[in-house]
Amino acid sequence: MSETSDKRPAFVVEWRDGFKINVDQVDSEHKHLFTLVKQLDLATVNETLDELLDYVVTHFSNEQQLMENSGYPGFSDHLKLHEAFSSTVADFLSAEDSWDDERIQQLRKFLNKWLIGHIMTHDLRFGNWYREHHGETPAAAVTANKKVGWFDRLLGRG
Ligand SMILES: [Fe+2]
């Protein structure tokens, strides 16, 4: 049970259709990321964080594979943005071992803001490029081999 009544309201950004880049697989994975970020709370932070980091790697791997498969010229720059994000998150997580509500809100805020900024700028650029070059043909769904243990290594756990 959450005990939020005496605390400041959680920072929550809900997924909305305005975040779509119109590549179905990417949109549904983004939506799931928002759901996981929203689930971060003090009682279950370690479990949710494990699931979230794992899903981030899955999503980045799939998105990168879609970009590569479609011949997207911005692919390697985009990869760097994903790597920079991962390092920032790993630094944040390594800075402290313990959690309190404040730190969880800080993380949620960072994740939501980064996601929105990244989606609405860089992922959208890919979505627009995709439509220009591949028309309405939907991108074939991919299940990329993800880099297993990516965050563990960034966090010095692997
Ligand atoms: Fe991306």
Coordinates of C-alpha atoms and ligand atoms in Angstrom, one line a residue:
M1 CA 0.0 0.0 0.0
S2 CA 1.3 3.4 -0.8
E3 CA 1.4 6.0 1.9
T4 CA 1.6 9.2 -0.1
S5 CA -1.1 11.2 1.7
D6 CA 1.4 13.1 3.8
K7 CA 3.9 13.5 1.1
R8 CA 4.3 15.7 -2.0
P9 CA 2.5 14.2 -5.0
A10 CA 4.6 12.0 -7.1
F11 CA 6.0 13.4 -10.3
V12 CA 4.0 11.6 -13.0
V13 CA 4.0 12.1 -16.7
E14 CA 1.5 9.9 -18.5
W15 CA 2.1 8.6 -22.0
R16 CA 0.0 10.4 -24.5
D17 CA -0.6 9.9 -28.2
G18 CA 1.3 13.2 -28.9
F19 CA 4.5 11.2 -28.1
K20 CA 4.0 8.9 -31.1
I21 CA 6.6 8.8 -33.8
N22 CA 4.3 6.6 -35.9
V23 CA 6.6 3.6 -35.9
D24 CA 4.4 1.1 -34.1
Q25 CA 6.9 -1.0 -32.3
V26 CA 8.9 2.1 -31.0
D27 CA 5.7 3.7 -29.9
S28 CA 4.5 0.7 -27.9
E29 CA 7.9 0.3 -26.3
H30 CA 8.0 3.9 -25.3
K31 CA 4.6 3.6 -23.8
H32 CA 5.8 0.7 -21.7
L33 CA 8.8 2.7 -20.5
F34 CA 6.4 5.4 -19.2
T35 CA 4.5 2.8 -17.4
L36 CA 7.6 1.4 -15.7
V37 CA 8.8 4.9 -14.8
K38 CA 5.5 5.6 -13.2
Q39 CA 5.7 2.4 -11.2
L40 CA 9.0 3.5 -9.5
D41 CA 8.2 3.9 -5.8
L42 CA 10.0 3.4 -2.5
A43 CA 8.5 0.0 -1.6
T44 CA 9.5 -1.8 -4.8
V45 CA 12.3 0.4 -6.2
N46 CA 14.9 -2.3 -6.6
E47 CA 12.6 -4.7 -8.5
T48 CA 11.1 -2.0 -10.7
L49 CA 14.5 -0.5 -11.4
D50 CA 15.8 -3.9 -12.5
E51 CA 12.9 -4.4 -14.8
L52 CA 13.2 -0.8 -16.1
L53 CA 16.9 -1.0 -16.9
D54 CA 16.4 -4.4 -18.6
Y55 CA 13.6 -2.9 -20.7
V56 CA 15.6 0.2 -21.6
V57 CA 18.3 -2.1 -23.0
T58 CA 15.7 -4.2 -24.9
H59 CA 14.1 -1.0 -26.3
F60 CA 17.3 0.7 -27.3
S61 CA 18.5 -2.5 -29.0
N62 CA 15.3 -2.9 -30.9
E63 CA 15.1 0.7 -31.9
Q64 CA 18.7 0.7 -33.1
Q65 CA 18.1 -2.5 -35.0
L66 CA 15.0 -0.9 -36.7
M67 CA 17.1 2.1 -37.6
E68 CA 19.9 0.0 -39.0
N69 CA 17.5 -2.2 -40.9
S70 CA 15.9 0.8 -42.6
G71 CA 19.2 2.4 -43.6
Y72 CA 18.7 5.4 -41.3
P73 CA 21.7 7.7 -41.8
G74 CA 21.4 9.1 -38.2
F75 CA 21.9 5.7 -36.7
S76 CA 25.4 6.1 -35.3
D77 CA 24.6 9.5 -33.7
H78 CA 21.5 8.1 -32.2
L79 CA 23.4 5.2 -30.7
K80 CA 25.7 7.7 -29.0
L81 CA 22.6 9.4 -27.4
H82 CA 21.5 6.1 -26.0
E83 CA 24.9 5.4 -24.6
A84 CA 25.2 8.9 -23.1
F85 CA 21.8 8.4 -21.4
S86 CA 22.8 5.0 -20.0
S87 CA 26.0 6.5 -18.5
T88 CA 24.1 9.3 -16.9
V89 CA 21.7 6.9 -15.4
A90 CA 24.5 4.6 -14.2
D91 CA 26.3 7.6 -12.6
F92 CA 23.1 8.6 -10.8
L93 CA 22.5 5.1 -9.5
S94 CA 26.2 4.6 -8.5
A95 CA 26.2 7.9 -6.5
E96 CA 24.3 6.4 -3.6
D97 CA 23.0 3.0 -2.3
S98 CA 20.0 4.0 -0.5
W99 CA 16.6 5.4 -1.6
D100 CA 14.2 7.8 -0.2
D101 CA 11.1 9.4 -1.8
E102 CA 13.1 12.5 -2.8
R103 CA 15.6 10.5 -4.8
I104 CA 13.0 8.4 -6.5
Q105 CA 11.2 11.6 -7.6
Q106 CA 14.5 12.9 -8.9
L107 CA 15.0 9.8 -10.9
R108 CA 11.4 9.8 -12.3
K109 CA 11.7 13.4 -13.2
F110 CA 15.0 12.9 -15.0
L111 CA 13.7 9.8 -16.9
N112 CA 10.4 11.4 -17.9
K113 CA 12.1 14.6 -19.1
W114 CA 14.8 12.7 -20.9
L115 CA 12.3 10.4 -22.6
I116 CA 10.1 13.2 -23.7
G117 CA 13.0 15.3 -25.0
H118 CA 14.6 12.4 -26.8
I119 CA 11.4 11.0 -28.3
M120 CA 10.1 14.4 -29.5
T121 CA 13.4 15.3 -31.1
H122 CA 15.5 12.4 -32.1
D123 CA 13.1 9.5 -32.3
L124 CA 10.6 11.7 -34.1
R125 CA 13.3 12.6 -36.6
F126 CA 13.7 8.9 -37.3
G127 CA 9.9 8.5 -37.6
N128 CA 9.7 11.3 -40.1
W129 CA 12.7 10.1 -42.0
Y130 CA 11.2 6.6 -42.1
R131 CA 7.9 7.8 -43.6
E132 CA 9.8 9.9 -46.2
H133 CA 11.9 7.0 -47.3
H134 CA 9.7 4.0 -46.8
G135 CA 6.2 5.5 -47.2
E136 CA 3.4 3.9 -45.3
T137 CA 5.1 0.5 -45.3
P138 CA 5.2 -0.4 -41.6
A139 CA 8.6 -1.2 -40.2
A140 CA 9.0 -5.0 -39.7
A141 CA 9.0 -5.7 -36.0
V142 CA 12.4 -6.7 -34.6
T143 CA 13.7 -8.5 -31.6
A144 CA 17.3 -7.5 -31.5
N145 CA 19.9 -9.4 -29.5
K146 CA 20.3 -7.1 -26.6
K147 CA 23.5 -6.4 -24.7
V148 CA 22.9 -8.6 -21.7
G149 CA 24.3 -7.1 -18.5
W150 CA 24.9 -3.7 -20.1
F151 CA 23.8 -1.7 -17.0
D152 CA 25.4 -4.2 -14.7
R153 CA 28.7 -3.4 -16.4
L154 CA 28.1 0.3 -16.3
L155 CA 27.3 0.0 -12.6
G156 CA 30.4 -2.1 -12.0
R157 CA 28.3 -5.1 -10.9
G158 CA 29.2 -7.4 -13.8
Ligands
FE1 FE 16.0 6.6 -29.2

